[in-house]
Amino acid sequence: MGVVILEQSAQRVVATMPVEGNRQSFGMLHGGASLAFGEAIGSWAAVIHASATGRTAVGVDVSATHHRSARSGLVTGVATAIHLGRTTTSHEVILYDEQERRLCTLRITNLILDRPNP
C-alpha cells in the first residue's frame, strides 16, 4: 500500500499513502484502501498505547464515511485518540488529500489484550 509513518504516539499517528497503486477500476482511490489505511494507523496508535503495559491491541470495530475521492497524489491520515483505556481504545482517523480536503472519516475501536505466549 506504500504507507509511510511520519509521526507516532498513542495520542496521534500521522502517515501518508499514495493513491497510485490503491485505485479501483474507475481510477479513483479505492474505498477499501482508505479503510485499510485508516484501520492500520488507528491500530498502530492502539498498539503503542497497549505496549506501554506489555500488552497488545486488536481491532474490534471500524466504521467509515467516504466524503470524496482522489485520483492522484498522496493521502494523509491522522489518527487522534478519543479514548485510551485499560481494556479499549478508540481513535478518530481523518484522511485528507493534498489540498487538505477531507476524503474519509473513520472511527476504530481496539481491544487491549495480554500478549499470547509464543
Short mmCIF file of N, CA and C in Angstrom, two decimals:
data_model
loop_
_atom_site.label_atom_id
_atom_site.label_comp_id
_atom_site.label_asym_id
_atom_site.label_seq_id
_atom_site.Cartn_x
_atom_site.Cartn_y
_atom_site.Cartn_z
N MET A 1 0.82 -1.20 0.00
CA MET A 1 0.00 0.00 0.00
C MET A 1 0.85 1.26 0.00
N GLY A 2 2.12 1.14 0.38
CA GLY A 2 3.01 2.29 0.33
C GLY A 2 2.87 3.26 1.48
N VAL A 3 2.39 2.79 2.63
CA VAL A 3 2.18 3.65 3.79
C VAL A 3 3.52 4.05 4.40
N VAL A 4 3.65 5.35 4.71
CA VAL A 4 4.83 5.88 5.38
C VAL A 4 4.38 6.58 6.65
N ILE A 5 4.91 6.15 7.79
CA ILE A 5 4.58 6.77 9.08
C ILE A 5 5.44 8.02 9.26
N LEU A 6 4.81 9.15 9.56
CA LEU A 6 5.52 10.42 9.75
C LEU A 6 5.64 10.79 11.22
N GLU A 7 4.66 10.40 12.01
CA GLU A 7 4.61 10.75 13.43
C GLU A 7 3.87 9.62 14.14
N GLN A 8 4.34 9.24 15.35
CA GLN A 8 3.67 8.14 16.03
C GLN A 8 3.71 8.27 17.54
N SER A 9 2.54 8.16 18.13
CA SER A 9 2.37 8.07 19.58
C SER A 9 0.99 7.47 19.80
N ALA A 10 0.68 7.11 21.04
CA ALA A 10 -0.65 6.58 21.34
C ALA A 10 -1.72 7.64 21.08
N GLN A 11 -1.37 8.90 21.28
CA GLN A 11 -2.31 10.01 21.11
C GLN A 11 -2.56 10.36 19.64
N ARG A 12 -1.51 10.16 18.79
CA ARG A 12 -1.62 10.64 17.41
C ARG A 12 -0.62 9.91 16.51
N VAL A 13 -1.15 9.41 15.39
CA VAL A 13 -0.31 8.83 14.34
C VAL A 13 -0.63 9.57 13.05
N VAL A 14 0.41 9.99 12.34
CA VAL A 14 0.26 10.66 11.05
C VAL A 14 1.03 9.84 10.02
N ALA A 15 0.40 9.58 8.88
CA ALA A 15 1.03 8.77 7.83
C ALA A 15 0.53 9.22 6.47
N THR A 16 1.24 8.79 5.44
CA THR A 16 0.81 9.05 4.06
C THR A 16 0.70 7.74 3.31
N MET A 17 -0.11 7.79 2.24
CA MET A 17 -0.29 6.64 1.35
C MET A 17 -0.51 7.20 -0.05
N PRO A 18 0.18 6.64 -1.06
CA PRO A 18 -0.05 7.12 -2.42
C PRO A 18 -1.38 6.62 -2.98
N VAL A 19 -2.01 7.44 -3.79
CA VAL A 19 -3.21 7.00 -4.49
C VAL A 19 -2.81 5.94 -5.53
N GLU A 20 -1.70 6.19 -6.23
CA GLU A 20 -1.19 5.26 -7.23
C GLU A 20 -0.97 3.89 -6.58
N GLY A 21 -1.53 2.86 -7.18
CA GLY A 21 -1.43 1.51 -6.64
C GLY A 21 -2.55 1.16 -5.69
N ASN A 22 -3.39 2.14 -5.36
CA ASN A 22 -4.51 1.94 -4.43
C ASN A 22 -5.82 2.42 -5.05
N ARG A 23 -5.92 2.30 -6.37
CA ARG A 23 -7.11 2.75 -7.10
C ARG A 23 -8.05 1.59 -7.40
N GLN A 24 -9.33 1.93 -7.55
CA GLN A 24 -10.31 0.95 -8.04
C GLN A 24 -10.39 1.08 -9.56
N SER A 25 -11.25 0.30 -10.18
CA SER A 25 -11.28 0.21 -11.64
C SER A 25 -11.66 1.51 -12.35
N PHE A 26 -12.28 2.45 -11.68
CA PHE A 26 -12.64 3.73 -12.30
C PHE A 26 -11.55 4.78 -12.14
N GLY A 27 -10.40 4.39 -11.58
CA GLY A 27 -9.28 5.30 -11.45
C GLY A 27 -9.27 6.14 -10.18
N MET A 28 -10.23 5.92 -9.30
CA MET A 28 -10.28 6.68 -8.04
C MET A 28 -9.70 5.85 -6.90
N LEU A 29 -9.29 6.54 -5.85
CA LEU A 29 -8.82 5.86 -4.65
C LEU A 29 -9.86 4.85 -4.20
N HIS A 30 -9.45 3.63 -3.98
CA HIS A 30 -10.36 2.55 -3.59
C HIS A 30 -10.82 2.78 -2.15
N GLY A 31 -12.13 2.67 -1.93
CA GLY A 31 -12.68 2.82 -0.58
C GLY A 31 -12.10 1.81 0.39
N GLY A 32 -11.85 0.61 -0.09
CA GLY A 32 -11.24 -0.42 0.75
C GLY A 32 -9.82 -0.06 1.15
N ALA A 33 -9.09 0.59 0.24
CA ALA A 33 -7.74 1.05 0.58
C ALA A 33 -7.79 2.14 1.64
N SER A 34 -8.78 3.03 1.53
CA SER A 34 -8.95 4.07 2.55
C SER A 34 -9.22 3.43 3.91
N LEU A 35 -10.11 2.43 3.93
CA LEU A 35 -10.44 1.75 5.18
C LEU A 35 -9.22 1.03 5.76
N ALA A 36 -8.50 0.31 4.91
CA ALA A 36 -7.31 -0.41 5.38
C ALA A 36 -6.26 0.55 5.91
N PHE A 37 -6.06 1.67 5.23
CA PHE A 37 -5.10 2.68 5.67
C PHE A 37 -5.51 3.26 7.02
N GLY A 38 -6.77 3.66 7.14
CA GLY A 38 -7.25 4.22 8.40
C GLY A 38 -7.18 3.23 9.54
N GLU A 39 -7.56 1.98 9.27
CA GLU A 39 -7.50 0.96 10.32
C GLU A 39 -6.06 0.69 10.72
N ALA A 40 -5.16 0.69 9.77
CA ALA A 40 -3.75 0.43 10.08
C ALA A 40 -3.18 1.48 11.01
N ILE A 41 -3.44 2.76 10.74
CA ILE A 41 -2.82 3.78 11.59
C ILE A 41 -3.55 3.93 12.93
N GLY A 42 -4.86 3.71 12.95
CA GLY A 42 -5.57 3.71 14.23
C GLY A 42 -5.14 2.56 15.11
N SER A 43 -4.96 1.40 14.51
CA SER A 43 -4.49 0.23 15.27
C SER A 43 -3.06 0.41 15.73
N TRP A 44 -2.24 1.05 14.91
CA TRP A 44 -0.84 1.30 15.29
C TRP A 44 -0.80 2.16 16.55
N ALA A 45 -1.63 3.18 16.63
CA ALA A 45 -1.69 4.02 17.83
C ALA A 45 -2.12 3.20 19.04
N ALA A 46 -3.09 2.30 18.84
CA ALA A 46 -3.57 1.45 19.94
C ALA A 46 -2.48 0.50 20.42
N VAL A 47 -1.71 -0.05 19.49
CA VAL A 47 -0.60 -0.95 19.86
C VAL A 47 0.45 -0.19 20.66
N ILE A 48 0.74 1.04 20.28
CA ILE A 48 1.69 1.86 21.04
C ILE A 48 1.18 2.04 22.47
N HIS A 49 -0.10 2.36 22.62
CA HIS A 49 -0.70 2.52 23.95
C HIS A 49 -0.61 1.23 24.76
N ALA A 50 -0.98 0.11 24.15
CA ALA A 50 -1.00 -1.17 24.85
C ALA A 50 0.40 -1.63 25.22
N SER A 51 1.37 -1.35 24.36
CA SER A 51 2.73 -1.84 24.61
C SER A 51 3.36 -1.18 25.84
N ALA A 52 2.85 -0.04 26.27
CA ALA A 52 3.36 0.62 27.47
C ALA A 52 3.15 -0.26 28.71
N THR A 53 2.20 -1.18 28.64
CA THR A 53 1.93 -2.10 29.76
C THR A 53 2.24 -3.55 29.38
N GLY A 54 3.01 -3.74 28.29
CA GLY A 54 3.38 -5.08 27.87
C GLY A 54 2.26 -5.87 27.23
N ARG A 55 1.24 -5.16 26.74
CA ARG A 55 0.09 -5.82 26.13
C ARG A 55 0.05 -5.51 24.64
N THR A 56 -0.99 -5.94 23.96
CA THR A 56 -1.16 -5.68 22.54
C THR A 56 -2.60 -5.25 22.28
N ALA A 57 -2.90 -4.91 21.06
CA ALA A 57 -4.25 -4.45 20.71
C ALA A 57 -4.73 -5.14 19.45
N VAL A 58 -6.03 -5.40 19.40
CA VAL A 58 -6.67 -5.97 18.21
C VAL A 58 -7.93 -5.17 17.91
N GLY A 59 -8.20 -4.98 16.64
CA GLY A 59 -9.38 -4.23 16.23
C GLY A 59 -10.65 -5.00 16.49
N VAL A 60 -11.68 -4.31 16.99
CA VAL A 60 -12.99 -4.94 17.20
C VAL A 60 -14.10 -4.22 16.43
N ASP A 61 -13.85 -2.98 16.00
CA ASP A 61 -14.87 -2.25 15.25
C ASP A 61 -14.21 -1.15 14.45
N VAL A 62 -14.65 -0.99 13.22
CA VAL A 62 -14.21 0.14 12.41
C VAL A 62 -15.39 0.56 11.54
N SER A 63 -15.57 1.87 11.42
CA SER A 63 -16.62 2.38 10.54
C SER A 63 -16.05 3.58 9.80
N ALA A 64 -16.59 3.83 8.62
CA ALA A 64 -16.05 4.92 7.81
C ALA A 64 -17.15 5.59 7.01
N THR A 65 -16.95 6.87 6.77
CA THR A 65 -17.78 7.64 5.86
C THR A 65 -16.86 8.23 4.81
N HIS A 66 -17.14 7.92 3.55
CA HIS A 66 -16.36 8.45 2.43
C HIS A 66 -17.01 9.75 1.97
N HIS A 67 -16.25 10.83 1.99
CA HIS A 67 -16.78 12.15 1.63
C HIS A 67 -16.49 12.52 0.17
N ARG A 68 -15.32 12.14 -0.31
CA ARG A 68 -14.91 12.41 -1.69
C ARG A 68 -13.77 11.47 -2.01
N SER A 69 -13.36 11.42 -3.25
CA SER A 69 -12.26 10.54 -3.63
C SER A 69 -11.10 11.35 -4.16
N ALA A 70 -10.04 10.64 -4.49
CA ALA A 70 -8.84 11.25 -5.08
C ALA A 70 -8.43 10.40 -6.26
N ARG A 71 -7.78 11.02 -7.21
CA ARG A 71 -7.31 10.30 -8.40
C ARG A 71 -5.79 10.24 -8.49
N SER A 72 -5.11 11.06 -7.72
CA SER A 72 -3.65 11.09 -7.78
C SER A 72 -3.11 11.69 -6.49
N GLY A 73 -1.78 11.64 -6.37
CA GLY A 73 -1.12 12.28 -5.24
C GLY A 73 -1.04 11.41 -4.01
N LEU A 74 -0.82 12.08 -2.89
CA LEU A 74 -0.70 11.41 -1.59
C LEU A 74 -1.92 11.70 -0.74
N VAL A 75 -2.32 10.69 0.01
CA VAL A 75 -3.36 10.84 1.02
C VAL A 75 -2.65 10.89 2.37
N THR A 76 -3.04 11.83 3.21
CA THR A 76 -2.50 11.91 4.57
C THR A 76 -3.57 11.44 5.53
N GLY A 77 -3.18 10.58 6.47
CA GLY A 77 -4.08 10.10 7.50
C GLY A 77 -3.62 10.57 8.86
N VAL A 78 -4.56 11.04 9.67
CA VAL A 78 -4.26 11.47 11.03
C VAL A 78 -5.19 10.72 11.98
N ALA A 79 -4.60 9.87 12.83
CA ALA A 79 -5.36 9.14 13.84
C ALA A 79 -5.18 9.86 15.16
N THR A 80 -6.30 10.26 15.76
CA THR A 80 -6.27 11.01 17.02
C THR A 80 -7.04 10.23 18.08
N ALA A 81 -6.46 10.08 19.25
CA ALA A 81 -7.09 9.32 20.33
C ALA A 81 -8.36 10.01 20.81
N ILE A 82 -9.41 9.21 20.97
CA ILE A 82 -10.65 9.64 21.60
C ILE A 82 -10.68 9.11 23.02
N HIS A 83 -10.23 7.84 23.17
CA HIS A 83 -10.23 7.16 24.47
C HIS A 83 -9.05 6.21 24.52
N LEU A 84 -8.24 6.32 25.57
CA LEU A 84 -7.12 5.40 25.79
C LEU A 84 -7.33 4.76 27.17
N GLY A 85 -7.99 3.63 27.17
CA GLY A 85 -8.33 2.97 28.42
C GLY A 85 -7.48 1.76 28.72
N ARG A 86 -7.85 1.07 29.79
CA ARG A 86 -7.15 -0.14 30.21
C ARG A 86 -7.52 -1.33 29.34
N THR A 87 -8.77 -1.36 28.86
CA THR A 87 -9.23 -2.50 28.07
C THR A 87 -9.60 -2.16 26.63
N THR A 88 -9.84 -0.89 26.33
CA THR A 88 -10.16 -0.48 24.96
C THR A 88 -9.53 0.87 24.63
N THR A 89 -9.39 1.09 23.33
CA THR A 89 -9.00 2.40 22.81
C THR A 89 -9.95 2.74 21.67
N SER A 90 -10.15 4.02 21.45
CA SER A 90 -10.89 4.50 20.28
C SER A 90 -10.11 5.65 19.67
N HIS A 91 -10.01 5.62 18.35
CA HIS A 91 -9.33 6.68 17.61
C HIS A 91 -10.22 7.16 16.47
N GLU A 92 -10.19 8.46 16.23
CA GLU A 92 -10.80 9.03 15.04
C GLU A 92 -9.68 9.18 14.03
N VAL A 93 -9.94 8.75 12.80
CA VAL A 93 -8.95 8.85 11.74
C VAL A 93 -9.55 9.67 10.60
N ILE A 94 -8.84 10.71 10.21
CA ILE A 94 -9.29 11.55 9.12
C ILE A 94 -8.27 11.46 8.00
N LEU A 95 -8.76 11.18 6.78
CA LEU A 95 -7.91 11.11 5.61
C LEU A 95 -8.12 12.37 4.78
N TYR A 96 -7.02 12.99 4.35
CA TYR A 96 -7.04 14.23 3.59
C TYR A 96 -6.29 14.05 2.27
N ASP A 97 -6.69 14.83 1.25
CA ASP A 97 -5.92 14.87 0.02
C ASP A 97 -4.85 15.97 0.14
N GLU A 98 -4.11 16.18 -0.93
CA GLU A 98 -3.01 17.16 -0.89
C GLU A 98 -3.50 18.60 -0.78
N GLN A 99 -4.78 18.84 -1.07
CA GLN A 99 -5.36 20.17 -0.90
C GLN A 99 -6.01 20.32 0.48
N GLU A 100 -5.77 19.33 1.37
CA GLU A 100 -6.31 19.28 2.74
C GLU A 100 -7.83 19.19 2.77
N ARG A 101 -8.41 18.59 1.71
CA ARG A 101 -9.84 18.32 1.71
C ARG A 101 -10.06 16.96 2.35
N ARG A 102 -11.09 16.86 3.19
CA ARG A 102 -11.38 15.62 3.87
C ARG A 102 -11.94 14.61 2.88
N LEU A 103 -11.28 13.45 2.82
CA LEU A 103 -11.72 12.37 1.95
C LEU A 103 -12.57 11.36 2.69
N CYS A 104 -12.20 11.07 3.94
CA CYS A 104 -12.84 9.99 4.67
C CYS A 104 -12.68 10.22 6.16
N THR A 105 -13.70 9.87 6.93
CA THR A 105 -13.66 9.92 8.38
C THR A 105 -13.92 8.51 8.90
N LEU A 106 -13.01 8.01 9.74
CA LEU A 106 -13.14 6.67 10.31
C LEU A 106 -13.13 6.75 11.83
N ARG A 107 -13.72 5.75 12.44
CA ARG A 107 -13.58 5.55 13.88
C ARG A 107 -13.22 4.09 14.08
N ILE A 108 -12.19 3.85 14.89
CA ILE A 108 -11.76 2.48 15.16
C ILE A 108 -11.66 2.26 16.66
N THR A 109 -12.17 1.12 17.09
CA THR A 109 -12.06 0.69 18.49
C THR A 109 -11.21 -0.56 18.53
N ASN A 110 -10.26 -0.58 19.44
CA ASN A 110 -9.37 -1.72 19.63
C ASN A 110 -9.51 -2.25 21.05
N LEU A 111 -9.39 -3.57 21.19
CA LEU A 111 -9.40 -4.25 22.47
C LEU A 111 -7.96 -4.47 22.91
N ILE A 112 -7.66 -4.14 24.16
CA ILE A 112 -6.32 -4.34 24.72
C ILE A 112 -6.28 -5.74 25.34
N LEU A 113 -5.31 -6.54 24.91
CA LEU A 113 -5.18 -7.93 25.36
C LEU A 113 -3.78 -8.21 25.87
N ASP A 114 -3.68 -9.24 26.71
CA ASP A 114 -2.36 -9.75 27.09
C ASP A 114 -1.72 -10.35 25.84
N ARG A 115 -0.42 -10.23 25.74
CA ARG A 115 0.28 -10.83 24.59
C ARG A 115 0.23 -12.35 24.72
N PRO A 116 -0.01 -13.05 23.62
CA PRO A 116 -0.03 -14.51 23.68
C PRO A 116 1.36 -15.05 23.96
N ASN A 117 1.43 -16.17 24.66
CA ASN A 117 2.72 -16.83 24.89
C ASN A 117 3.17 -17.51 23.61
N PRO A 118 4.46 -17.36 23.26
CA PRO A 118 4.95 -17.96 22.00
C PRO A 118 4.97 -19.47 22.03
#
